[in-house]
Amino acid sequence: MSGMTLPFSVLDLAPVLPVVVLSDPADAVPLARALVAGGLPAIEVTLRTPAALDVIRAIAAEVPDAVVGAGTVITPGQVAECVAAGARFLVSPGWTEGLLTAMSASGLPYLPGVSTASEVVALLERGVREMKFFPAEAAGGAAYLRSLAGPLPQARFCPTGGIGTGNAAEYLALPNVGCVGGSWMVPGDAVAARDWGTVEELARGAAGLRGANCR
């Protein structure tokens, strides 16, 4: 797992990784275009709806400036489906040996989920240094990640879960946080109304956030 050179780091694409849940594939392209126009090119489409793979396919095919990935990946079979759909990165809420092997073999950047120091150490032992911290707020929040930075400086994180406009900057100020994941720039009412102007505006605000690891 440790010898593969990945094409890019998900943590370095933008300060915020939008977490998108869509039920209608027809919304995929206009939503992605709004996020990209607002300065958020990386988009995590979660596998929480039957439409998710079609959403990934549409964005991959029609929004070339977007870097679309798949979230809530929990089985090796889903890894294969996401790769076939055109996903360019993978995110999981946790990991097993089988899932980690499949994600590594995909050749795509991936963020396995962790919530404890032992899980972080286990991934570092396997050569994985970039991870999702989930559920961020419930698992100890920014204070917990800050406490990991001293003994485990090799690990970098995308915290997700309970993060919004009120606390994103606190996470991004940490030296071991590359970006944060959240859905506040894709509010359900705006998506339902197909108000892509609001999505773009919220994305622009999120893209303006800067953290300790900003490039």
JSON list of C-alpha atoms in Angstrom, two decimals:
[
{"chain": "A", "resi": 1, "resn": "MET", "atom": "CA", "xyz": [0.00, 0.00, 0.00]},
{"chain": "A", "resi": 2, "resn": "SER", "atom": "CA", "xyz": [2.79, 2.41, 0.79]},
{"chain": "A", "resi": 3, "resn": "GLY", "atom": "CA", "xyz": [4.66, 2.21, -2.53]},
{"chain": "A", "resi": 4, "resn": "MET", "atom": "CA", "xyz": [1.97, 3.69, -4.79]},
{"chain": "A", "resi": 5, "resn": "THR", "atom": "CA", "xyz": [2.22, 7.29, -5.95]},
{"chain": "A", "resi": 6, "resn": "LEU", "atom": "CA", "xyz": [-1.24, 8.81, -6.03]},
{"chain": "A", "resi": 7, "resn": "PRO", "atom": "CA", "xyz": [-2.18, 11.43, -8.65]},
{"chain": "A", "resi": 8, "resn": "PHE", "atom": "CA", "xyz": [-3.16, 14.14, -6.15]},
{"chain": "A", "resi": 9, "resn": "SER", "atom": "CA", "xyz": [-4.10, 14.78, -2.54]},
{"chain": "A", "resi": 10, "resn": "VAL", "atom": "CA", "xyz": [-7.79, 15.32, -1.80]},
{"chain": "A", "resi": 11, "resn": "LEU", "atom": "CA", "xyz": [-6.76, 17.42, 1.19]},
{"chain": "A", "resi": 12, "resn": "ASP", "atom": "CA", "xyz": [-5.06, 20.01, -1.00]},
{"chain": "A", "resi": 13, "resn": "LEU", "atom": "CA", "xyz": [-7.78, 20.72, -3.58]},
{"chain": "A", "resi": 14, "resn": "ALA", "atom": "CA", "xyz": [-9.80, 23.25, -1.54]},
{"chain": "A", "resi": 15, "resn": "PRO", "atom": "CA", "xyz": [-10.33, 24.14, 2.13]},
{"chain": "A", "resi": 16, "resn": "VAL", "atom": "CA", "xyz": [-13.80, 22.60, 2.08]},
{"chain": "A", "resi": 17, "resn": "LEU", "atom": "CA", "xyz": [-14.98, 19.33, 0.55]},
{"chain": "A", "resi": 18, "resn": "PRO", "atom": "CA", "xyz": [-18.72, 19.54, -0.18]},
{"chain": "A", "resi": 19, "resn": "VAL", "atom": "CA", "xyz": [-20.60, 16.43, 0.93]},
{"chain": "A", "resi": 20, "resn": "VAL", "atom": "CA", "xyz": [-23.45, 15.94, -1.54]},
{"chain": "A", "resi": 21, "resn": "VAL", "atom": "CA", "xyz": [-26.51, 13.70, -1.22]},
{"chain": "A", "resi": 22, "resn": "LEU", "atom": "CA", "xyz": [-28.70, 13.74, -4.34]},
{"chain": "A", "resi": 23, "resn": "SER", "atom": "CA", "xyz": [-31.80, 11.74, -5.19]},
{"chain": "A", "resi": 24, "resn": "ASP", "atom": "CA", "xyz": [-32.25, 13.12, -8.72]},
{"chain": "A", "resi": 25, "resn": "PRO", "atom": "CA", "xyz": [-29.41, 12.69, -11.22]},
{"chain": "A", "resi": 26, "resn": "ALA", "atom": "CA", "xyz": [-30.82, 15.65, -13.18]},
{"chain": "A", "resi": 27, "resn": "ASP", "atom": "CA", "xyz": [-29.51, 17.93, -10.43]},
{"chain": "A", "resi": 28, "resn": "ALA", "atom": "CA", "xyz": [-25.97, 16.59, -10.62]},
{"chain": "A", "resi": 29, "resn": "VAL", "atom": "CA", "xyz": [-24.51, 18.74, -13.38]},
{"chain": "A", "resi": 30, "resn": "PRO", "atom": "CA", "xyz": [-25.99, 22.15, -12.41]},
{"chain": "A", "resi": 31, "resn": "LEU", "atom": "CA", "xyz": [-25.08, 21.54, -8.75]},
{"chain": "A", "resi": 32, "resn": "ALA", "atom": "CA", "xyz": [-21.51, 20.59, -9.63]},
{"chain": "A", "resi": 33, "resn": "ARG", "atom": "CA", "xyz": [-21.16, 23.60, -11.92]},
{"chain": "A", "resi": 34, "resn": "ALA", "atom": "CA", "xyz": [-22.35, 25.89, -9.12]},
{"chain": "A", "resi": 35, "resn": "LEU", "atom": "CA", "xyz": [-19.85, 24.43, -6.66]},
{"chain": "A", "resi": 36, "resn": "VAL", "atom": "CA", "xyz": [-16.98, 24.70, -9.13]},
{"chain": "A", "resi": 37, "resn": "ALA", "atom": "CA", "xyz": [-17.94, 28.29, -10.00]},
{"chain": "A", "resi": 38, "resn": "GLY", "atom": "CA", "xyz": [-17.87, 29.07, -6.29]},
{"chain": "A", "resi": 39, "resn": "GLY", "atom": "CA", "xyz": [-14.34, 27.75, -5.97]},
{"chain": "A", "resi": 40, "resn": "LEU", "atom": "CA", "xyz": [-14.96, 24.21, -4.67]},
{"chain": "A", "resi": 41, "resn": "PRO", "atom": "CA", "xyz": [-13.81, 21.78, -7.39]},
{"chain": "A", "resi": 42, "resn": "ALA", "atom": "CA", "xyz": [-13.69, 18.65, -5.21]},
{"chain": "A", "resi": 43, "resn": "ILE", "atom": "CA", "xyz": [-17.14, 17.12, -4.66]},
{"chain": "A", "resi": 44, "resn": "GLU", "atom": "CA", "xyz": [-17.91, 14.08, -2.52]},
{"chain": "A", "resi": 45, "resn": "VAL", "atom": "CA", "xyz": [-21.08, 12.33, -3.68]},
{"chain": "A", "resi": 46, "resn": "THR", "atom": "CA", "xyz": [-22.21, 9.98, -0.93]},
{"chain": "A", "resi": 47, "resn": "LEU", "atom": "CA", "xyz": [-23.57, 6.54, -1.71]},
{"chain": "A", "resi": 48, "resn": "ARG", "atom": "CA", "xyz": [-26.68, 7.15, 0.39]},
{"chain": "A", "resi": 49, "resn": "THR", "atom": "CA", "xyz": [-29.22, 7.18, -2.44]},
{"chain": "A", "resi": 50, "resn": "PRO", "atom": "CA", "xyz": [-29.89, 4.83, -5.36]},
{"chain": "A", "resi": 51, "resn": "ALA", "atom": "CA", "xyz": [-29.01, 7.72, -7.69]},
{"chain": "A", "resi": 52, "resn": "ALA", "atom": "CA", "xyz": [-25.48, 8.21, -6.37]},
{"chain": "A", "resi": 53, "resn": "LEU", "atom": "CA", "xyz": [-23.59, 6.32, -9.08]},
{"chain": "A", "resi": 54, "resn": "ASP", "atom": "CA", "xyz": [-25.59, 8.06, -11.80]},
{"chain": "A", "resi": 55, "resn": "VAL", "atom": "CA", "xyz": [-24.77, 11.40, -10.16]},
{"chain": "A", "resi": 56, "resn": "ILE", "atom": "CA", "xyz": [-21.07, 10.56, -10.20]},
{"chain": "A", "resi": 57, "resn": "ARG", "atom": "CA", "xyz": [-21.28, 9.46, -13.85]},
{"chain": "A", "resi": 58, "resn": "ALA", "atom": "CA", "xyz": [-23.00, 12.70, -14.88]},
{"chain": "A", "resi": 59, "resn": "ILE", "atom": "CA", "xyz": [-20.53, 14.97, -13.11]},
{"chain": "A", "resi": 60, "resn": "ALA", "atom": "CA", "xyz": [-17.53, 13.00, -14.38]},
{"chain": "A", "resi": 61, "resn": "ALA", "atom": "CA", "xyz": [-18.82, 13.18, -17.95]},
{"chain": "A", "resi": 62, "resn": "GLU", "atom": "CA", "xyz": [-20.13, 16.73, -18.11]},
{"chain": "A", "resi": 63, "resn": "VAL", "atom": "CA", "xyz": [-18.24, 18.90, -15.60]},
{"chain": "A", "resi": 64, "resn": "PRO", "atom": "CA", "xyz": [-14.56, 18.57, -16.50]},
{"chain": "A", "resi": 65, "resn": "ASP", "atom": "CA", "xyz": [-13.42, 21.14, -13.93]},
{"chain": "A", "resi": 66, "resn": "ALA", "atom": "CA", "xyz": [-14.94, 19.13, -11.09]},
{"chain": "A", "resi": 67, "resn": "VAL", "atom": "CA", "xyz": [-13.02, 16.46, -9.19]},
{"chain": "A", "resi": 68, "resn": "VAL", "atom": "CA", "xyz": [-15.85, 14.13, -8.26]},
{"chain": "A", "resi": 69, "resn": "GLY", "atom": "CA", "xyz": [-15.40, 11.45, -5.64]},
{"chain": "A", "resi": 70, "resn": "ALA", "atom": "CA", "xyz": [-17.51, 8.89, -3.82]},
{"chain": "A", "resi": 71, "resn": "GLY", "atom": "CA", "xyz": [-18.28, 8.94, -0.12]},
{"chain": "A", "resi": 72, "resn": "THR", "atom": "CA", "xyz": [-19.76, 6.45, 2.33]},
{"chain": "A", "resi": 73, "resn": "VAL", "atom": "CA", "xyz": [-17.82, 3.70, 0.54]},
{"chain": "A", "resi": 74, "resn": "ILE", "atom": "CA", "xyz": [-17.98, 0.67, 2.84]},
{"chain": "A", "resi": 75, "resn": "THR", "atom": "CA", "xyz": [-17.43, -2.44, 0.68]},
{"chain": "A", "resi": 76, "resn": "PRO", "atom": "CA", "xyz": [-14.88, -3.57, -1.92]},
{"chain": "A", "resi": 77, "resn": "GLY", "atom": "CA", "xyz": [-17.76, -3.99, -4.36]},
{"chain": "A", "resi": 78, "resn": "GLN", "atom": "CA", "xyz": [-18.66, -0.33, -4.00]},
{"chain": "A", "resi": 79, "resn": "VAL", "atom": "CA", "xyz": [-15.06, 0.62, -4.70]},
{"chain": "A", "resi": 80, "resn": "ALA", "atom": "CA", "xyz": [-15.27, -1.14, -8.06]},
{"chain": "A", "resi": 81, "resn": "GLU", "atom": "CA", "xyz": [-18.64, 0.44, -8.88]},
{"chain": "A", "resi": 82, "resn": "CYS", "atom": "CA", "xyz": [-17.37, 3.93, -8.05]},
{"chain": "A", "resi": 83, "resn": "VAL", "atom": "CA", "xyz": [-14.25, 3.52, -10.15]},
{"chain": "A", "resi": 84, "resn": "ALA", "atom": "CA", "xyz": [-16.39, 2.36, -13.09]},
{"chain": "A", "resi": 85, "resn": "ALA", "atom": "CA", "xyz": [-18.70, 5.36, -12.63]},
{"chain": "A", "resi": 86, "resn": "GLY", "atom": "CA", "xyz": [-15.78, 7.79, -12.94]},
{"chain": "A", "resi": 87, "resn": "ALA", "atom": "CA", "xyz": [-15.05, 8.66, -9.33]},
{"chain": "A", "resi": 88, "resn": "ARG", "atom": "CA", "xyz": [-11.61, 10.24, -8.88]},
{"chain": "A", "resi": 89, "resn": "PHE", "atom": "CA", "xyz": [-11.28, 9.69, -5.14]},
{"chain": "A", "resi": 90, "resn": "LEU", "atom": "CA", "xyz": [-12.87, 7.56, -2.42]},
{"chain": "A", "resi": 91, "resn": "VAL", "atom": "CA", "xyz": [-13.97, 8.37, 1.13]},
{"chain": "A", "resi": 92, "resn": "SER", "atom": "CA", "xyz": [-15.11, 5.92, 3.80]},
{"chain": "A", "resi": 93, "resn": "PRO", "atom": "CA", "xyz": [-16.56, 6.48, 7.28]},
{"chain": "A", "resi": 94, "resn": "GLY", "atom": "CA", "xyz": [-14.31, 3.70, 8.64]},
{"chain": "A", "resi": 95, "resn": "TRP", "atom": "CA", "xyz": [-12.17, 0.88, 7.34]},
{"chain": "A", "resi": 96, "resn": "THR", "atom": "CA", "xyz": [-11.50, -2.83, 7.37]},
{"chain": "A", "resi": 97, "resn": "GLU", "atom": "CA", "xyz": [-8.55, -4.71, 5.92]},
{"chain": "A", "resi": 98, "resn": "GLY", "atom": "CA", "xyz": [-10.62, -5.75, 2.92]},
{"chain": "A", "resi": 99, "resn": "LEU", "atom": "CA", "xyz": [-11.90, -2.24, 2.23]},
{"chain": "A", "resi": 100, "resn": "LEU", "atom": "CA", "xyz": [-8.46, -0.71, 2.66]},
{"chain": "A", "resi": 101, "resn": "THR", "atom": "CA", "xyz": [-6.96, -3.22, 0.23]},
{"chain": "A", "resi": 102, "resn": "ALA", "atom": "CA", "xyz": [-9.65, -2.49, -2.37]},
{"chain": "A", "resi": 103, "resn": "MET", "atom": "CA", "xyz": [-9.27, 1.28, -2.05]},
{"chain": "A", "resi": 104, "resn": "SER", "atom": "CA", "xyz": [-5.51, 1.05, -2.35]},
{"chain": "A", "resi": 105, "resn": "ALA", "atom": "CA", "xyz": [-5.74, -1.26, -5.37]},
{"chain": "A", "resi": 106, "resn": "SER", "atom": "CA", "xyz": [-8.07, 1.19, -7.13]},
{"chain": "A", "resi": 107, "resn": "GLY", "atom": "CA", "xyz": [-5.17, 3.55, -7.78]},
{"chain": "A", "resi": 108, "resn": "LEU", "atom": "CA", "xyz": [-7.31, 6.49, -6.63]},
{"chain": "A", "resi": 109, "resn": "PRO", "atom": "CA", "xyz": [-6.63, 8.80, -3.69]},
{"chain": "A", "resi": 110, "resn": "TYR", "atom": "CA", "xyz": [-8.68, 7.67, -0.71]},
{"chain": "A", "resi": 111, "resn": "LEU", "atom": "CA", "xyz": [-9.52, 8.83, 2.79]},
{"chain": "A", "resi": 112, "resn": "PRO", "atom": "CA", "xyz": [-10.31, 5.98, 5.19]},
{"chain": "A", "resi": 113, "resn": "GLY", "atom": "CA", "xyz": [-12.28, 7.06, 8.22]},
{"chain": "A", "resi": 114, "resn": "VAL", "atom": "CA", "xyz": [-10.86, 7.09, 11.75]},
{"chain": "A", "resi": 115, "resn": "SER", "atom": "CA", "xyz": [-12.05, 8.28, 15.14]},
{"chain": "A", "resi": 116, "resn": "THR", "atom": "CA", "xyz": [-9.38, 7.00, 17.54]},
{"chain": "A", "resi": 117, "resn": "ALA", "atom": "CA", "xyz": [-5.61, 7.27, 17.95]},
{"chain": "A", "resi": 118, "resn": "SER", "atom": "CA", "xyz": [-5.26, 3.51, 17.58]},
{"chain": "A", "resi": 119, "resn": "GLU", "atom": "CA", "xyz": [-6.96, 3.59, 14.16]},
{"chain": "A", "resi": 120, "resn": "VAL", "atom": "CA", "xyz": [-4.64, 6.41, 13.08]},
{"chain": "A", "resi": 121, "resn": "VAL", "atom": "CA", "xyz": [-1.57, 4.42, 14.19]},
{"chain": "A", "resi": 122, "resn": "ALA", "atom": "CA", "xyz": [-2.85, 1.33, 12.38]},
{"chain": "A", "resi": 123, "resn": "LEU", "atom": "CA", "xyz": [-3.18, 3.27, 9.12]},
{"chain": "A", "resi": 124, "resn": "LEU", "atom": "CA", "xyz": [0.22, 4.93, 9.52]},
{"chain": "A", "resi": 125, "resn": "GLU", "atom": "CA", "xyz": [1.68, 1.45, 9.94]},
{"chain": "A", "resi": 126, "resn": "ARG", "atom": "CA", "xyz": [0.18, 0.59, 6.55]},
{"chain": "A", "resi": 127, "resn": "GLY", "atom": "CA", "xyz": [1.62, 3.68, 4.86]},
{"chain": "A", "resi": 128, "resn": "VAL", "atom": "CA", "xyz": [-1.63, 5.67, 4.84]},
{"chain": "A", "resi": 129, "resn": "ARG", "atom": "CA", "xyz": [-1.12, 9.26, 6.02]},
{"chain": "A", "resi": 130, "resn": "GLU", "atom": "CA", "xyz": [-4.28, 11.03, 4.85]},
{"chain": "A", "resi": 131, "resn": "MET", "atom": "CA", "xyz": [-7.55, 10.17, 6.58]},
{"chain": "A", "resi": 132, "resn": "LYS", "atom": "CA", "xyz": [-11.10, 11.25, 7.24]},
{"chain": "A", "resi": 133, "resn": "PHE", "atom": "CA", "xyz": [-11.83, 12.07, 10.91]},
{"chain": "A", "resi": 134, "resn": "PHE", "atom": "CA", "xyz": [-15.44, 11.03, 11.47]},
{"chain": "A", "resi": 135, "resn": "PRO", "atom": "CA", "xyz": [-17.79, 11.80, 13.14]},
{"chain": "A", "resi": 136, "resn": "ALA", "atom": "CA", "xyz": [-15.70, 14.85, 13.92]},
{"chain": "A", "resi": 137, "resn": "GLU", "atom": "CA", "xyz": [-17.76, 16.69, 16.52]},
{"chain": "A", "resi": 138, "resn": "ALA", "atom": "CA", "xyz": [-19.04, 13.54, 18.23]},
{"chain": "A", "resi": 139, "resn": "ALA", "atom": "CA", "xyz": [-15.55, 12.00, 18.32]},
{"chain": "A", "resi": 140, "resn": "GLY", "atom": "CA", "xyz": [-13.91, 14.88, 20.16]},
{"chain": "A", "resi": 141, "resn": "GLY", "atom": "CA", "xyz": [-13.86, 17.75, 17.71]},
{"chain": "A", "resi": 142, "resn": "ALA", "atom": "CA", "xyz": [-11.03, 20.15, 17.04]},
{"chain": "A", "resi": 143, "resn": "ALA", "atom": "CA", "xyz": [-9.61, 19.65, 20.53]},
{"chain": "A", "resi": 144, "resn": "TYR", "atom": "CA", "xyz": [-9.12, 15.94, 19.87]},
{"chain": "A", "resi": 145, "resn": "LEU", "atom": "CA", "xyz": [-7.39, 16.53, 16.54]},
{"chain": "A", "resi": 146, "resn": "ARG", "atom": "CA", "xyz": [-5.18, 19.16, 18.14]},
{"chain": "A", "resi": 147, "resn": "SER", "atom": "CA", "xyz": [-4.09, 16.60, 20.72]},
{"chain": "A", "resi": 148, "resn": "LEU", "atom": "CA", "xyz": [-3.11, 14.13, 17.97]},
{"chain": "A", "resi": 149, "resn": "ALA", "atom": "CA", "xyz": [-0.86, 16.61, 16.16]},
{"chain": "A", "resi": 150, "resn": "GLY", "atom": "CA", "xyz": [1.98, 16.27, 18.68]},
{"chain": "A", "resi": 151, "resn": "PRO", "atom": "CA", "xyz": [2.43, 12.49, 18.88]},
{"chain": "A", "resi": 152, "resn": "LEU", "atom": "CA", "xyz": [1.21, 11.76, 15.33]},
{"chain": "A", "resi": 153, "resn": "PRO", "atom": "CA", "xyz": [2.39, 14.64, 13.12]},
{"chain": "A", "resi": 154, "resn": "GLN", "atom": "CA", "xyz": [2.57, 12.38, 10.04]},
{"chain": "A", "resi": 155, "resn": "ALA", "atom": "CA", "xyz": [-1.23, 12.08, 9.88]},
{"chain": "A", "resi": 156, "resn": "ARG", "atom": "CA", "xyz": [-3.35, 14.64, 8.02]},
{"chain": "A", "resi": 157, "resn": "PHE", "atom": "CA", "xyz": [-7.10, 14.79, 8.22]},
{"chain": "A", "resi": 158, "resn": "CYS", "atom": "CA", "xyz": [-10.34, 15.85, 6.59]},
{"chain": "A", "resi": 159, "resn": "PRO", "atom": "CA", "xyz": [-12.71, 16.10, 9.56]},
{"chain": "A", "resi": 160, "resn": "THR", "atom": "CA", "xyz": [-16.38, 15.59, 8.66]},
{"chain": "A", "resi": 161, "resn": "GLY", "atom": "CA", "xyz": [-19.52, 15.37, 10.77]},
{"chain": "A", "resi": 162, "resn": "GLY", "atom": "CA", "xyz": [-21.11, 18.30, 12.54]},
{"chain": "A", "resi": 163, "resn": "ILE", "atom": "CA", "xyz": [-18.97, 20.90, 10.79]},
{"chain": "A", "resi": 164, "resn": "GLY", "atom": "CA", "xyz": [-20.49, 24.13, 9.50]},
{"chain": "A", "resi": 165, "resn": "THR", "atom": "CA", "xyz": [-19.87, 27.84, 9.22]},
{"chain": "A", "resi": 166, "resn": "GLY", "atom": "CA", "xyz": [-19.59, 28.21, 12.99]},
{"chain": "A", "resi": 167, "resn": "ASN", "atom": "CA", "xyz": [-16.66, 25.85, 13.53]},
{"chain": "A", "resi": 168, "resn": "ALA", "atom": "CA", "xyz": [-14.98, 25.17, 10.17]},
{"chain": "A", "resi": 169, "resn": "ALA", "atom": "CA", "xyz": [-12.32, 27.83, 10.72]},
{"chain": "A", "resi": 170, "resn": "GLU", "atom": "CA", "xyz": [-11.34, 26.30, 14.07]},
{"chain": "A", "resi": 171, "resn": "TYR", "atom": "CA", "xyz": [-10.60, 22.98, 12.38]},
{"chain": "A", "resi": 172, "resn": "LEU", "atom": "CA", "xyz": [-8.81, 24.58, 9.44]},
{"chain": "A", "resi": 173, "resn": "ALA", "atom": "CA", "xyz": [-6.46, 26.40, 11.81]},
{"chain": "A", "resi": 174, "resn": "LEU", "atom": "CA", "xyz": [-5.03, 23.07, 12.99]},
{"chain": "A", "resi": 175, "resn": "PRO", "atom": "CA", "xyz": [-1.67, 22.01, 11.51]},
{"chain": "A", "resi": 176, "resn": "ASN", "atom": "CA", "xyz": [-2.89, 18.46, 10.82]},
{"chain": "A", "resi": 177, "resn": "VAL", "atom": "CA", "xyz": [-6.09, 19.43, 8.98]},
{"chain": "A", "resi": 178, "resn": "GLY", "atom": "CA", "xyz": [-5.90, 19.82, 5.21]},
{"chain": "A", "resi": 179, "resn": "CYS", "atom": "CA", "xyz": [-9.59, 20.46, 4.57]},
{"chain": "A", "resi": 180, "resn": "VAL", "atom": "CA", "xyz": [-12.97, 19.94, 6.19]},
{"chain": "A", "resi": 181, "resn": "GLY", "atom": "CA", "xyz": [-16.03, 18.17, 4.84]},
{"chain": "A", "resi": 182, "resn": "GLY", "atom": "CA", "xyz": [-19.52, 19.58, 5.13]},
{"chain": "A", "resi": 183, "resn": "SER", "atom": "CA", "xyz": [-22.85, 20.12, 3.46]},
{"chain": "A", "resi": 184, "resn": "TRP", "atom": "CA", "xyz": [-23.77, 23.66, 4.47]},
{"chain": "A", "resi": 185, "resn": "MET", "atom": "CA", "xyz": [-23.10, 24.97, 0.95]},
{"chain": "A", "resi": 186, "resn": "VAL", "atom": "CA", "xyz": [-25.67, 22.51, -0.49]},
{"chain": "A", "resi": 187, "resn": "PRO", "atom": "CA", "xyz": [-28.70, 23.13, 1.78]},
{"chain": "A", "resi": 188, "resn": "GLY", "atom": "CA", "xyz": [-31.68, 20.92, 1.08]},
{"chain": "A", "resi": 189, "resn": "ASP", "atom": "CA", "xyz": [-34.07, 23.78, 0.43]},
{"chain": "A", "resi": 190, "resn": "ALA", "atom": "CA", "xyz": [-31.79, 25.35, -2.19]},
{"chain": "A", "resi": 191, "resn": "VAL", "atom": "CA", "xyz": [-31.27, 22.04, -3.95]},
{"chain": "A", "resi": 192, "resn": "ALA", "atom": "CA", "xyz": [-35.01, 21.29, -3.88]},
{"chain": "A", "resi": 193, "resn": "ALA", "atom": "CA", "xyz": [-35.69, 24.70, -5.41]},
{"chain": "A", "resi": 194, "resn": "ARG", "atom": "CA", "xyz": [-32.79, 24.25, -7.86]},
{"chain": "A", "resi": 195, "resn": "ASP", "atom": "CA", "xyz": [-31.44, 27.56, -6.60]},
{"chain": "A", "resi": 196, "resn": "TRP", "atom": "CA", "xyz": [-27.95, 27.11, -7.95]},
{"chain": "A", "resi": 197, "resn": "GLY", "atom": "CA", "xyz": [-27.11, 30.79, -7.42]},
{"chain": "A", "resi": 198, "resn": "THR", "atom": "CA", "xyz": [-27.41, 30.32, -3.67]},
{"chain": "A", "resi": 199, "resn": "VAL", "atom": "CA", "xyz": [-25.26, 27.19, -3.84]},
{"chain": "A", "resi": 200, "resn": "GLU", "atom": "CA", "xyz": [-22.58, 29.10, -5.75]},
{"chain": "A", "resi": 201, "resn": "GLU", "atom": "CA", "xyz": [-22.67, 31.95, -3.24]},
{"chain": "A", "resi": 202, "resn": "LEU", "atom": "CA", "xyz": [-22.35, 29.59, -0.26]},
{"chain": "A", "resi": 203, "resn": "ALA", "atom": "CA", "xyz": [-19.55, 27.72, -2.03]},
{"chain": "A", "resi": 204, "resn": "ARG", "atom": "CA", "xyz": [-17.68, 30.97, -2.58]},
{"chain": "A", "resi": 205, "resn": "GLY", "atom": "CA", "xyz": [-17.87, 31.74, 1.12]},
{"chain": "A", "resi": 206, "resn": "ALA", "atom": "CA", "xyz": [-16.58, 28.27, 1.99]},
{"chain": "A", "resi": 207, "resn": "ALA", "atom": "CA", "xyz": [-13.77, 28.52, -0.55]},
{"chain": "A", "resi": 208, "resn": "GLY", "atom": "CA", "xyz": [-12.65, 31.72, 1.13]},
{"chain": "A", "resi": 209, "resn": "LEU", "atom": "CA", "xyz": [-11.79, 29.87, 4.33]},
{"chain": "A", "resi": 210, "resn": "ARG", "atom": "CA", "xyz": [-8.09, 29.29, 4.82]},
{"chain": "A", "resi": 211, "resn": "GLY", "atom": "CA", "xyz": [-6.27, 26.88, 7.08]},
{"chain": "A", "resi": 212, "resn": "ALA", "atom": "CA", "xyz": [-2.82, 26.08, 8.41]},
{"chain": "A", "resi": 213, "resn": "ASN", "atom": "CA", "xyz": [-2.10, 23.85, 5.39]},
{"chain": "A", "resi": 214, "resn": "CYS", "atom": "CA", "xyz": [-3.35, 26.17, 2.65]},
{"chain": "A", "resi": 215, "resn": "ARG", "atom": "CA", "xyz": [-1.22, 26.13, -0.47]}
]
